[in-house]
């Protein structure tokens, strides 16, 4: 409980007046003689969501305090202990109601986000299943193609062990076996295709992870607008492209934004899904969805125009009202546009609509540009977050921690040419290995493990081996909100699965480079 008073004499009076009656409460008295709005803003910044009561000098001051975010405020021309206790009780009650409303709003936003995601799940499954089918067929082909290569290698090894010249029959037999290995040349080309297919699947999963993430722990980040829109189009995928021609109009010199990425992804996804549904309501020779981006000194405007039936004047007045929808029954909750507009308003922007009934609709998301200082800081952070790795002068020992036995077999195969690789099944085995005195330069650990997970292993390292804690990098699959909060609280490098051997090596060298710079 925080009690904010605009007069130091009041604080002394209240403290004396209440005496032991307030001793049972956990409360903090703060004196701030500034105007109510500024005083409340400072108190919220300092005390967060704690119950906040404001003792106003005037009725106008009380109203301003509530408008600025106080849970309760009363004007005390003359006051007594009972009035103060009533104020505190009402403050506690209103703070509890505020917390419940915030929780409900967060749950509603996330539910609407997942509902929109559900609309495109079948399409996304199609997008993933196509490259997966190609991966399966390619793997089957490679398995057959590698057989003759192994046969040649086995025969050559055997003949070399005999340390004698080869007879014509033996050379002929080797040539026959080698002729069957011709498919391996095609197999090498297929491996390149396989890597491209894996990249495609990884990009789809990465996009969905960003969209489905809860926003509670997400911090604003530097965002390229064109890349953001392309990402959203990958999420929406064929929900639009099978029904309409998508036109992009992005100038080459768009300024970057500093925003919580998944929130803006949610806004644009909602608008594009609405466009996809709208164009199904009217027959046209060719449907078009146009995405245009413009910027001035203050903001970026992203407009999305569809060739659907448009919005009637009566409906356009209510288009952002919660639970209002122009879609057919079962096609929408009526929350998408309302939530999208509220997200943009919280970012200091706006969502506006323009429509001629019968001739399509345009929704414009306006997002403010960051100030010079914020942009400079974000650019500096981005530049410093990935210093160029310096190759280690000696062979490093890398401990890989994961609960997936398949990965524990693959990691050593990929890394053993450059590193001495140790493996541990889950965090507890890693702790026992390190405690036994085994030398380790770098730890690469998964986050999600059944018993001792990656975060718990890291917390143990912070106490027992802080040098190794600094040289720990994380490999993340689908992190839950608590893991995301942990990862943003530590400076360690995080790699997202699936990850390539090149990426792992670069991260290991970067860890050692950072440690050298620290020394």
Short mmCIF file of C-alpha atoms in Angstrom, two decimals:
data_model
loop_
_atom_site.label_atom_id
_atom_site.label_comp_id
_atom_site.label_asym_id
_atom_site.label_seq_id
_atom_site.Cartn_x
_atom_site.Cartn_y
_atom_site.Cartn_z
CA UNK A 1 0.00 0.00 0.00
CA UNK A 2 1.32 3.44 -0.99
CA UNK A 3 -0.21 6.66 0.38
CA UNK A 4 0.70 9.70 -1.69
CA UNK A 5 0.21 13.11 -0.07
CA UNK A 6 0.86 16.56 -1.57
CA UNK A 7 1.75 18.26 1.74
CA UNK A 8 4.45 17.31 4.25
CA UNK A 9 2.35 18.62 7.16
CA UNK A 10 -0.44 16.22 6.14
CA UNK A 11 1.94 13.28 6.34
CA UNK A 12 2.91 14.13 9.90
CA UNK A 13 -0.74 14.66 10.87
CA UNK A 14 -1.84 11.34 9.35
CA UNK A 15 1.04 9.48 10.95
CA UNK A 16 0.16 10.89 14.36
CA UNK A 17 -3.58 10.56 13.86
CA UNK A 18 -3.51 6.91 12.86
CA UNK A 19 -0.87 5.76 15.35
CA UNK A 20 -1.14 2.05 16.05
CA UNK A 21 -4.23 1.65 13.89
CA UNK A 22 -2.04 1.67 10.77
CA UNK A 23 0.70 -0.49 12.27
CA UNK A 24 -1.21 -3.57 11.13
CA UNK A 25 -0.96 -2.41 7.52
CA UNK A 26 2.08 -2.64 5.26
CA UNK A 27 2.15 0.90 3.94
CA UNK A 28 4.51 3.55 2.62
CA UNK A 29 3.92 7.29 2.91
CA UNK A 30 5.27 9.36 0.01
CA UNK A 31 5.29 13.17 -0.09
CA UNK A 32 5.11 14.71 -3.56
CA UNK A 33 4.11 18.36 -3.88
CA UNK A 34 3.94 18.23 -7.68
CA UNK A 35 0.67 18.19 -9.65
CA UNK A 36 -1.38 14.97 -9.27
CA UNK A 37 -0.63 13.60 -12.75
CA UNK A 38 3.14 13.94 -12.39
CA UNK A 39 3.07 12.68 -8.80
CA UNK A 40 1.04 9.58 -9.73
CA UNK A 41 3.30 8.85 -12.73
CA UNK A 42 6.39 8.94 -10.50
CA UNK A 43 4.75 6.75 -7.87
CA UNK A 44 3.69 4.15 -10.45
CA UNK A 45 7.19 4.10 -11.91
CA UNK A 46 8.67 3.60 -8.44
CA UNK A 47 6.14 1.19 -6.90
CA UNK A 48 4.65 -0.54 -9.96
CA UNK A 49 1.21 -2.06 -9.44
CA UNK A 50 1.00 -1.68 -5.66
CA UNK A 51 -2.30 -0.26 -4.32
CA UNK A 52 -1.96 3.53 -4.56
CA UNK A 53 -4.06 6.06 -2.61
CA UNK A 54 -3.84 9.81 -3.21
CA UNK A 55 -4.93 12.33 -0.56
CA UNK A 56 -5.99 15.31 -2.66
CA UNK A 57 -6.28 18.91 -1.51
CA UNK A 58 -9.15 19.63 -3.91
CA UNK A 59 -11.95 17.73 -5.61
CA UNK A 60 -10.34 18.51 -8.97
CA UNK A 61 -7.03 17.07 -7.73
CA UNK A 62 -8.78 13.86 -6.66
CA UNK A 63 -10.32 13.40 -10.12
CA UNK A 64 -6.99 14.11 -11.81
CA UNK A 65 -5.27 11.54 -9.60
CA UNK A 66 -7.75 8.80 -10.48
CA UNK A 67 -7.50 9.67 -14.17
CA UNK A 68 -3.69 9.44 -13.88
CA UNK A 69 -3.80 5.93 -12.40
CA UNK A 70 -4.39 6.16 -8.64
CA UNK A 71 -6.58 3.35 -7.33
CA UNK A 72 -8.50 5.73 -5.08
CA UNK A 73 -8.35 9.39 -4.17
CA UNK A 74 -10.46 11.52 -1.87
CA UNK A 75 -10.44 15.22 -1.09
CA UNK A 76 -9.83 15.84 2.62
CA UNK A 77 -10.77 19.34 3.66
CA UNK A 78 -10.87 18.01 7.20
CA UNK A 79 -10.15 14.40 7.93
CA UNK A 80 -10.15 11.87 10.74
CA UNK A 81 -8.86 8.38 11.32
CA UNK A 82 -12.06 6.73 10.10
CA UNK A 83 -11.93 8.57 6.76
CA UNK A 84 -8.35 7.50 6.20
CA UNK A 85 -9.20 3.86 6.96
CA UNK A 86 -12.12 3.99 4.52
CA UNK A 87 -9.78 5.42 1.87
CA UNK A 88 -7.30 2.60 2.43
CA UNK A 89 -9.98 -0.09 2.31
CA UNK A 90 -11.37 1.29 -0.94
CA UNK A 91 -7.85 1.53 -2.37
CA UNK A 92 -7.21 -2.16 -1.61
CA UNK A 93 -10.51 -3.16 -3.20
CA UNK A 94 -10.00 -1.07 -6.34
CA UNK A 95 -6.42 -2.33 -6.72
CA UNK A 96 -7.71 -5.92 -6.56
CA UNK A 97 -10.35 -5.07 -9.19
CA UNK A 98 -7.65 -3.47 -11.36
CA UNK A 99 -5.45 -6.55 -11.14
CA UNK A 100 -8.38 -8.78 -12.06
CA UNK A 101 -9.28 -6.55 -15.02
CA UNK A 102 -5.64 -6.52 -16.21
CA UNK A 103 -5.50 -10.31 -16.00
CA UNK A 104 -8.79 -10.63 -17.89
CA UNK A 105 -7.61 -8.22 -20.59
CA UNK A 106 -4.31 -10.08 -21.01
CA UNK A 107 -6.12 -13.41 -21.22
CA UNK A 108 -8.57 -12.01 -23.78
CA UNK A 109 -5.78 -10.59 -25.95
CA UNK A 110 -3.91 -13.89 -25.90
CA UNK A 111 -7.09 -15.90 -26.57
CA UNK A 112 -7.93 -13.72 -29.57
CA UNK A 113 -4.38 -14.09 -30.83
CA UNK A 114 -4.55 -17.87 -30.59
CA UNK A 115 -8.01 -17.89 -32.19
CA UNK A 116 -6.61 -16.01 -35.17
CA UNK A 117 -3.68 -18.40 -35.26
CA UNK A 118 -6.10 -21.32 -35.33
CA UNK A 119 -7.57 -19.93 -38.54
CA UNK A 120 -4.32 -20.50 -40.37
CA UNK A 121 -3.13 -23.70 -38.68
CA UNK A 122 -4.42 -25.96 -41.48
CA UNK A 123 -2.71 -23.77 -44.06
CA UNK A 124 0.51 -23.75 -42.06
CA UNK A 125 0.36 -27.54 -41.73
CA UNK A 126 0.20 -27.68 -45.53
CA UNK A 127 3.20 -25.35 -45.80
CA UNK A 128 5.19 -27.56 -43.41
CA UNK A 129 4.07 -30.92 -44.80
CA UNK A 130 5.28 -30.10 -48.32
CA UNK A 131 8.94 -29.62 -47.34
CA UNK A 132 8.66 -32.50 -44.84
CA UNK A 133 7.55 -34.81 -47.65
CA UNK A 134 10.56 -33.72 -49.69
CA UNK A 135 12.85 -34.30 -46.66
CA UNK A 136 11.51 -37.84 -46.19
CA UNK A 137 11.93 -38.77 -49.86
CA UNK A 138 15.41 -37.24 -49.99
CA UNK A 139 16.52 -39.10 -46.85
CA UNK A 140 15.25 -42.37 -48.33
CA UNK A 141 17.17 -41.70 -51.55
CA UNK A 142 20.36 -40.79 -49.68
CA UNK A 143 20.20 -43.94 -47.59
CA UNK A 144 20.28 -46.01 -50.78
CA UNK A 145 22.87 -43.79 -52.48
CA UNK A 146 25.36 -44.02 -49.61
CA UNK A 147 25.35 -47.85 -49.53
CA UNK A 148 27.66 -48.33 -52.55
CA UNK A 149 29.97 -45.56 -51.28
CA UNK A 150 30.42 -47.44 -48.02
CA UNK A 151 30.99 -50.67 -49.96
CA UNK A 152 33.78 -49.01 -51.98
CA UNK A 153 35.36 -47.63 -48.82
CA UNK A 154 35.23 -51.06 -47.15
CA UNK A 155 36.77 -52.84 -50.14
CA UNK A 156 39.52 -50.26 -50.60
CA UNK A 157 40.42 -50.49 -46.91
CA UNK A 158 40.61 -54.28 -47.12
CA UNK A 159 42.81 -54.28 -50.23
CA UNK A 160 45.08 -51.59 -48.80
CA UNK A 161 45.62 -53.77 -45.74
CA UNK A 162 47.01 -56.56 -47.93
CA UNK A 163 49.83 -54.23 -49.14
CA UNK A 164 50.11 -55.65 -52.64
CA UNK A 165 49.25 -54.76 -56.18
CA UNK A 166 45.72 -55.28 -57.39
CA UNK A 167 44.76 -57.85 -59.97
CA UNK A 168 42.64 -57.05 -63.01
CA UNK A 169 39.69 -58.87 -61.43
CA UNK A 170 39.96 -56.84 -58.23
CA UNK A 171 40.13 -53.57 -60.15
CA UNK A 172 37.13 -54.65 -62.18
CA UNK A 173 35.19 -55.48 -59.03
CA UNK A 174 36.04 -52.07 -57.53
CA UNK A 175 34.93 -50.36 -60.73
CA UNK A 176 31.64 -52.25 -60.66
CA UNK A 177 30.98 -51.22 -57.06
CA UNK A 178 31.99 -47.62 -57.79
CA UNK A 179 29.62 -47.44 -60.75
CA UNK A 180 26.75 -48.05 -58.37
CA UNK A 181 27.89 -45.07 -56.29
CA UNK A 182 27.09 -42.64 -59.10
CA UNK A 183 23.89 -41.73 -57.30
CA UNK A 184 26.01 -40.25 -54.49
CA UNK A 185 26.87 -37.29 -56.73
CA UNK A 186 23.18 -36.53 -57.06
CA UNK A 187 22.88 -37.19 -53.34
CA UNK A 188 25.32 -34.39 -52.58
CA UNK A 189 23.14 -31.95 -54.49
CA UNK A 190 20.13 -33.26 -52.60
CA UNK A 191 21.86 -32.45 -49.30
CA UNK A 192 21.90 -28.79 -50.29
CA UNK A 193 18.20 -29.02 -51.05
CA UNK A 194 17.62 -30.69 -47.67
CA UNK A 195 19.28 -27.80 -45.84
CA UNK A 196 17.06 -25.35 -47.73
CA UNK A 197 13.97 -27.37 -46.82
CA UNK A 198 14.96 -27.43 -43.16
CA UNK A 199 15.47 -23.64 -43.27
CA UNK A 200 11.96 -23.27 -44.71
CA UNK A 201 10.39 -25.34 -41.93
CA UNK A 202 12.45 -23.54 -39.27
CA UNK A 203 11.30 -20.14 -40.58
CA UNK A 204 7.64 -21.17 -40.38
CA UNK A 205 8.03 -22.47 -36.83
CA UNK A 206 9.96 -19.36 -35.79
CA UNK A 207 7.23 -17.11 -37.17
CA UNK A 208 4.53 -19.04 -35.31
CA UNK A 209 6.52 -18.92 -32.07
CA UNK A 210 6.77 -15.14 -32.26
CA UNK A 211 3.05 -14.84 -32.99
CA UNK A 212 1.90 -17.20 -30.23
CA UNK A 213 4.17 -15.77 -27.52
CA UNK A 214 2.55 -14.07 -24.57
CA UNK A 215 3.41 -10.36 -24.58
CA UNK A 216 3.79 -9.97 -20.82
CA UNK A 217 7.56 -10.36 -20.78
CA UNK A 218 8.36 -9.04 -24.26
CA UNK A 219 10.55 -5.98 -24.45
CA UNK A 220 10.61 -3.55 -27.40
CA UNK A 221 13.22 -4.35 -30.01
CA UNK A 222 14.61 -2.90 -33.22
CA UNK A 223 12.33 -4.00 -36.08
CA UNK A 224 12.70 -3.73 -39.85
CA UNK A 225 9.22 -2.92 -41.16
CA UNK A 226 9.54 -4.75 -44.50
CA UNK A 227 10.88 -7.89 -42.79
CA UNK A 228 8.03 -7.70 -40.26
CA UNK A 229 5.36 -7.57 -42.98
CA UNK A 230 7.00 -10.42 -44.90
CA UNK A 231 6.96 -12.47 -41.69
CA UNK A 232 3.25 -11.83 -41.20
CA UNK A 233 2.57 -12.86 -44.79
CA UNK A 234 4.37 -16.14 -44.11
CA UNK A 235 2.14 -16.68 -41.07
CA UNK A 236 -1.05 -15.93 -42.96
CA UNK A 237 0.34 -17.79 -45.97
CA UNK A 238 -2.08 -19.24 -48.45
CA UNK A 239 -5.08 -17.99 -46.47
CA UNK A 240 -4.67 -14.92 -48.71
CA UNK A 241 -2.43 -15.98 -51.59
CA UNK A 242 -4.85 -18.67 -52.81
CA UNK A 243 -7.64 -16.10 -53.04
CA UNK A 244 -6.01 -12.81 -54.02
CA UNK A 245 -3.00 -11.22 -55.62
CA UNK A 246 -0.84 -9.61 -52.93
CA UNK A 247 0.72 -6.28 -53.90
CA UNK A 248 3.63 -4.88 -51.87
CA UNK A 249 4.61 -1.22 -51.92
CA UNK A 250 7.58 -0.60 -49.60
CA UNK A 251 10.02 2.27 -50.16
CA UNK A 252 13.66 1.18 -49.79
CA UNK A 253 14.57 3.65 -47.04
CA UNK A 254 11.97 2.88 -44.36
CA UNK A 255 13.12 3.87 -40.86
CA UNK A 256 13.23 1.09 -38.22
CA UNK A 257 10.75 0.81 -35.36
CA UNK A 258 11.36 -0.03 -31.71
CA UNK A 259 8.31 -2.06 -30.67
CA UNK A 260 7.31 -5.37 -29.03
CA UNK A 261 7.50 -7.46 -32.19
CA UNK A 262 4.74 -9.99 -31.46
CA UNK A 263 2.20 -7.25 -30.68
CA UNK A 264 2.62 -5.62 -34.09
CA UNK A 265 2.60 -9.08 -35.70
CA UNK A 266 -0.76 -9.70 -34.03
CA UNK A 267 -2.19 -6.41 -35.32
CA UNK A 268 -1.14 -7.01 -38.93
CA UNK A 269 -2.23 -10.66 -38.83
CA UNK A 270 -5.70 -9.67 -37.63
CA UNK A 271 -6.07 -7.10 -40.41
CA UNK A 272 -4.83 -9.47 -43.12
CA UNK A 273 -7.12 -12.29 -41.93
CA UNK A 274 -10.04 -9.84 -42.04
CA UNK A 275 -9.05 -8.98 -45.61
CA UNK A 276 -8.92 -12.68 -46.53
CA UNK A 277 -12.42 -13.20 -45.13
CA UNK A 278 -13.77 -10.03 -46.76
CA UNK A 279 -12.75 -10.98 -50.29
CA UNK A 280 -14.73 -14.22 -49.98
CA UNK A 281 -17.94 -12.21 -49.61
CA UNK A 282 -17.98 -10.83 -53.15
CA UNK A 283 -17.25 -12.25 -56.61
CA UNK A 284 -14.64 -10.35 -58.67
CA UNK A 285 -12.50 -11.44 -61.66
CA UNK A 286 -9.35 -10.77 -59.63
CA UNK A 287 -9.11 -10.01 -55.93
CA UNK A 288 -6.26 -7.87 -54.65
CA UNK A 289 -4.80 -7.20 -51.22
CA UNK A 290 -2.41 -4.24 -51.27
CA UNK A 291 0.09 -3.53 -48.48
CA UNK A 292 1.67 -0.09 -48.64
CA UNK A 293 4.06 1.55 -46.20
CA UNK A 294 4.83 5.25 -45.87
CA UNK A 295 6.80 7.19 -43.28
CA UNK A 296 7.31 10.78 -42.22
CA UNK A 297 9.33 12.33 -39.41
CA UNK A 298 6.91 11.13 -36.74
CA UNK A 299 5.46 7.75 -37.66
CA UNK A 300 5.23 4.80 -40.04
CA UNK A 301 1.84 4.11 -41.62
CA UNK A 302 1.09 0.56 -42.83
CA UNK A 303 -2.06 0.43 -44.94
CA UNK A 304 -3.78 -2.80 -45.97
CA UNK A 305 -6.44 -2.52 -48.67
CA UNK A 306 -8.73 -5.35 -49.78
CA UNK A 307 -11.11 -5.70 -52.71
CA UNK A 308 -13.95 -7.02 -50.58
CA UNK A 309 -17.46 -5.58 -50.23
CA UNK A 310 -16.37 -2.68 -48.00
CA UNK A 311 -18.03 -1.55 -44.78
CA UNK A 312 -21.38 0.19 -44.53
CA UNK A 313 -21.52 3.68 -42.91
CA UNK A 314 -23.52 2.25 -40.02
CA UNK A 315 -21.00 -0.54 -39.38
CA UNK A 316 -17.94 1.65 -39.76
CA UNK A 317 -19.05 3.70 -36.74
CA UNK A 318 -18.84 0.58 -34.58
CA UNK A 319 -16.04 -1.31 -36.32
CA UNK A 320 -13.66 -1.03 -33.34
CA UNK A 321 -16.29 -1.83 -30.69
CA UNK A 322 -15.58 -5.05 -28.74
CA UNK A 323 -17.63 -8.04 -29.97
CA UNK A 324 -18.95 -6.15 -33.00
CA UNK A 325 -18.37 -8.02 -36.26
CA UNK A 326 -19.58 -7.83 -39.85
CA UNK A 327 -18.53 -11.43 -40.53
CA UNK A 328 -20.90 -14.31 -40.94
CA UNK A 329 -21.72 -16.30 -37.81
CA UNK A 330 -18.86 -18.47 -36.72
CA UNK A 331 -16.24 -16.50 -38.67
CA UNK A 332 -15.05 -14.16 -35.93
CA UNK A 333 -15.24 -13.11 -32.29
CA UNK A 334 -15.56 -9.38 -32.90
CA UNK A 335 -12.46 -8.75 -30.78
CA UNK A 336 -9.67 -8.69 -33.36
CA UNK A 337 -9.94 -5.06 -34.47
CA UNK A 338 -10.75 -3.82 -30.98
CA UNK A 339 -7.67 -5.51 -29.54
CA UNK A 340 -5.51 -4.42 -32.48
CA UNK A 341 -6.48 -0.80 -31.97
CA UNK A 342 -5.85 -1.02 -28.21
CA UNK A 343 -2.37 -2.47 -28.88
CA UNK A 344 -1.50 0.42 -31.19
CA UNK A 345 -2.90 3.00 -28.76
CA UNK A 346 -0.68 1.58 -26.00
CA UNK A 347 2.28 1.98 -28.36
CA UNK A 348 1.32 5.62 -28.92
CA UNK A 349 -0.13 4.93 -32.37
CA UNK A 350 -3.58 4.48 -33.91
CA UNK A 351 -5.63 2.22 -36.16
CA UNK A 352 -7.95 3.96 -38.61
CA UNK A 353 -10.28 2.70 -41.32
CA UNK A 354 -11.45 4.06 -44.66
CA UNK A 355 -14.06 2.34 -46.77
CA UNK A 356 -16.44 2.92 -49.63
CA UNK A 357 -19.34 0.51 -49.24
CA UNK A 358 -19.21 -1.99 -52.08
CA UNK A 359 -15.63 -1.13 -53.03
CA UNK A 360 -13.27 -2.56 -50.43
CA UNK A 361 -11.77 -1.27 -47.20
CA UNK A 362 -8.43 0.12 -46.05
CA UNK A 363 -7.06 -0.22 -42.53
CA UNK A 364 -4.07 1.94 -41.60
CA UNK A 365 -1.83 1.05 -38.66
CA UNK A 366 0.07 4.13 -37.51
CA UNK A 367 3.14 3.42 -35.36
CA UNK A 368 5.26 6.24 -33.92
CA UNK A 369 8.96 6.35 -34.73
CA UNK A 370 11.44 6.10 -31.85
CA UNK A 371 13.22 9.21 -30.63
CA UNK A 372 16.81 9.85 -31.64
CA UNK A 373 18.25 8.73 -28.29
CA UNK A 374 16.20 5.50 -28.20
CA UNK A 375 17.15 4.65 -31.79
CA UNK A 376 20.83 5.37 -31.17
CA UNK A 377 20.82 3.15 -28.07
CA UNK A 378 19.02 0.31 -29.91
CA UNK A 379 21.45 0.48 -32.85
CA UNK A 380 24.42 0.48 -30.50
CA UNK A 381 23.02 -2.54 -28.63
CA UNK A 382 22.39 -4.38 -31.91
CA UNK A 383 25.94 -3.67 -33.11
CA UNK A 384 27.54 -4.77 -29.83
CA UNK A 385 25.43 -7.89 -29.31
CA UNK A 386 27.32 -9.92 -31.92
CA UNK A 387 31.04 -9.02 -31.91
CA UNK A 388 33.08 -10.75 -34.61
CA UNK A 389 34.34 -14.08 -33.22
CA UNK A 390 38.06 -14.63 -32.81
CA UNK A 391 39.17 -18.20 -33.43
CA UNK A 392 40.49 -19.79 -30.25
CA UNK A 393 44.23 -20.57 -30.37
CA UNK A 394 43.71 -23.99 -28.78
CA UNK A 395 41.25 -26.84 -29.07
CA UNK A 396 38.28 -26.17 -26.79
CA UNK A 397 36.31 -28.60 -24.65
CA UNK A 398 32.54 -28.21 -25.08
CA UNK A 399 29.95 -29.80 -22.77
CA UNK A 400 26.59 -30.37 -24.48
CA UNK A 401 23.59 -30.83 -22.16
CA UNK A 402 20.28 -32.12 -23.53
CA UNK A 403 17.67 -34.76 -22.75
CA UNK A 404 17.24 -35.81 -26.39
CA UNK A 405 19.53 -38.76 -27.12
CA UNK A 406 19.31 -38.15 -30.86
CA UNK A 407 20.79 -34.67 -30.48
CA UNK A 408 23.45 -35.96 -28.11
CA UNK A 409 24.55 -38.34 -30.90
CA UNK A 410 24.50 -35.64 -33.58
CA UNK A 411 26.27 -32.78 -31.77
CA UNK A 412 29.61 -34.67 -31.35
CA UNK A 413 29.57 -35.75 -35.02
CA UNK A 414 29.12 -32.15 -36.16
CA UNK A 415 31.55 -30.51 -33.73
CA UNK A 416 34.32 -33.07 -33.15
CA UNK A 417 36.54 -31.78 -36.00
CA UNK A 418 37.04 -28.53 -34.07
CA UNK A 419 36.22 -29.29 -30.44
CA UNK A 420 36.49 -31.98 -27.80
CA UNK A 421 32.82 -32.71 -27.14
CA UNK A 422 31.42 -34.08 -23.88
CA UNK A 423 27.72 -34.88 -23.46
CA UNK A 424 25.44 -34.95 -20.42
CA UNK A 425 21.87 -36.20 -20.24
CA UNK A 426 20.03 -33.39 -18.40
CA UNK A 427 21.34 -30.83 -15.95
CA UNK A 428 22.05 -33.13 -12.98
CA UNK A 429 24.53 -35.23 -14.97
CA UNK A 430 26.24 -32.01 -16.10
CA UNK A 431 26.55 -30.84 -12.48
CA UNK A 432 28.07 -34.17 -11.45
CA UNK A 433 30.48 -34.08 -14.39
CA UNK A 434 31.68 -30.56 -13.59
CA UNK A 435 31.88 -31.29 -9.88
CA UNK A 436 34.17 -34.26 -10.62
CA UNK A 437 36.80 -31.87 -11.98
CA UNK A 438 36.43 -32.51 -15.71
CA UNK A 439 37.79 -29.55 -17.70
CA UNK A 440 35.14 -27.66 -19.68
CA UNK A 441 35.63 -24.44 -21.66
CA UNK A 442 32.06 -23.86 -22.90
CA UNK A 443 28.67 -25.28 -21.92
CA UNK A 444 25.86 -25.53 -24.47
CA UNK A 445 22.59 -26.48 -22.77
CA UNK A 446 18.99 -26.99 -23.70
CA UNK A 447 16.43 -25.13 -21.60
CA UNK A 448 13.55 -27.60 -21.30
CA UNK A 449 14.60 -30.77 -19.50
CA UNK A 450 12.53 -32.95 -17.11
CA UNK A 451 14.52 -32.73 -13.88
CA UNK A 452 17.32 -30.12 -13.69
CA UNK A 453 16.58 -27.79 -16.59
CA UNK A 454 18.82 -25.24 -18.28
CA UNK A 455 17.91 -22.37 -15.98
CA UNK A 456 18.50 -24.47 -12.84
CA UNK A 457 21.86 -25.62 -14.20
CA UNK A 458 22.80 -21.99 -14.88
CA UNK A 459 21.80 -20.90 -11.36
CA UNK A 460 24.01 -23.67 -9.92
CA UNK A 461 26.90 -22.53 -12.12
CA UNK A 462 26.47 -18.92 -10.95
CA UNK A 463 27.19 -20.07 -7.39
CA UNK A 464 29.65 -22.93 -7.96
CA UNK A 465 31.40 -21.91 -11.19
CA UNK A 466 30.67 -18.29 -12.16
CA UNK A 467 33.38 -18.46 -14.83
CA UNK A 468 31.48 -21.28 -16.58
CA UNK A 469 28.16 -19.49 -16.09
CA UNK A 470 29.57 -16.68 -18.25
CA UNK A 471 30.69 -19.25 -20.84
CA UNK A 472 27.27 -20.93 -21.08
CA UNK A 473 25.12 -20.61 -24.18
CA UNK A 474 21.52 -21.75 -24.43
CA UNK A 475 19.80 -23.67 -27.22
CA UNK A 476 16.08 -23.01 -27.07
CA UNK A 477 13.20 -24.86 -28.64
CA UNK A 478 9.74 -23.49 -27.80
CA UNK A 479 10.32 -21.43 -24.66
CA UNK A 480 7.42 -20.81 -22.31
CA UNK A 481 6.90 -17.28 -20.88
CA UNK A 482 8.94 -17.99 -17.74
CA UNK A 483 11.89 -19.14 -19.85
CA UNK A 484 11.59 -16.07 -22.05
CA UNK A 485 11.72 -13.90 -18.93
CA UNK A 486 14.85 -15.74 -17.75
CA UNK A 487 16.60 -15.46 -21.12
CA UNK A 488 16.00 -11.71 -21.29
CA UNK A 489 17.44 -11.31 -17.78
CA UNK A 490 20.86 -12.82 -18.59
CA UNK A 491 23.47 -11.66 -21.15
CA UNK A 492 24.25 -15.15 -22.45
CA UNK A 493 23.93 -16.09 -26.12
CA UNK A 494 20.74 -17.93 -27.11
CA UNK A 495 20.45 -20.11 -30.24
CA UNK A 496 17.05 -21.22 -31.53
CA UNK A 497 16.48 -24.78 -32.68
CA UNK A 498 17.00 -25.98 -35.33
CA UNK A 499 20.58 -24.72 -35.36
CA UNK A 500 23.43 -25.41 -37.78
CA UNK A 501 26.96 -26.47 -36.94
CA UNK A 502 28.25 -23.18 -38.35
CA UNK A 503 25.98 -21.23 -35.98
CA UNK A 504 27.09 -23.32 -32.99
CA UNK A 505 30.78 -22.83 -33.82
CA UNK A 506 30.30 -19.08 -34.26
CA UNK A 507 28.51 -18.87 -30.91
CA UNK A 508 31.23 -20.87 -29.13
CA UNK A 509 33.96 -18.64 -30.54
CA UNK A 510 31.95 -15.55 -29.60
CA UNK A 511 31.64 -16.81 -26.02
CA UNK A 512 35.41 -17.26 -25.80
CA UNK A 513 36.02 -13.92 -27.50
CA UNK A 514 33.80 -12.18 -24.93
CA UNK A 515 35.68 -13.93 -22.13
CA UNK A 516 39.03 -12.83 -23.57
CA UNK A 517 37.80 -9.24 -23.81
CA UNK A 518 36.65 -9.45 -20.18
CA UNK A 519 40.11 -10.63 -19.10
#
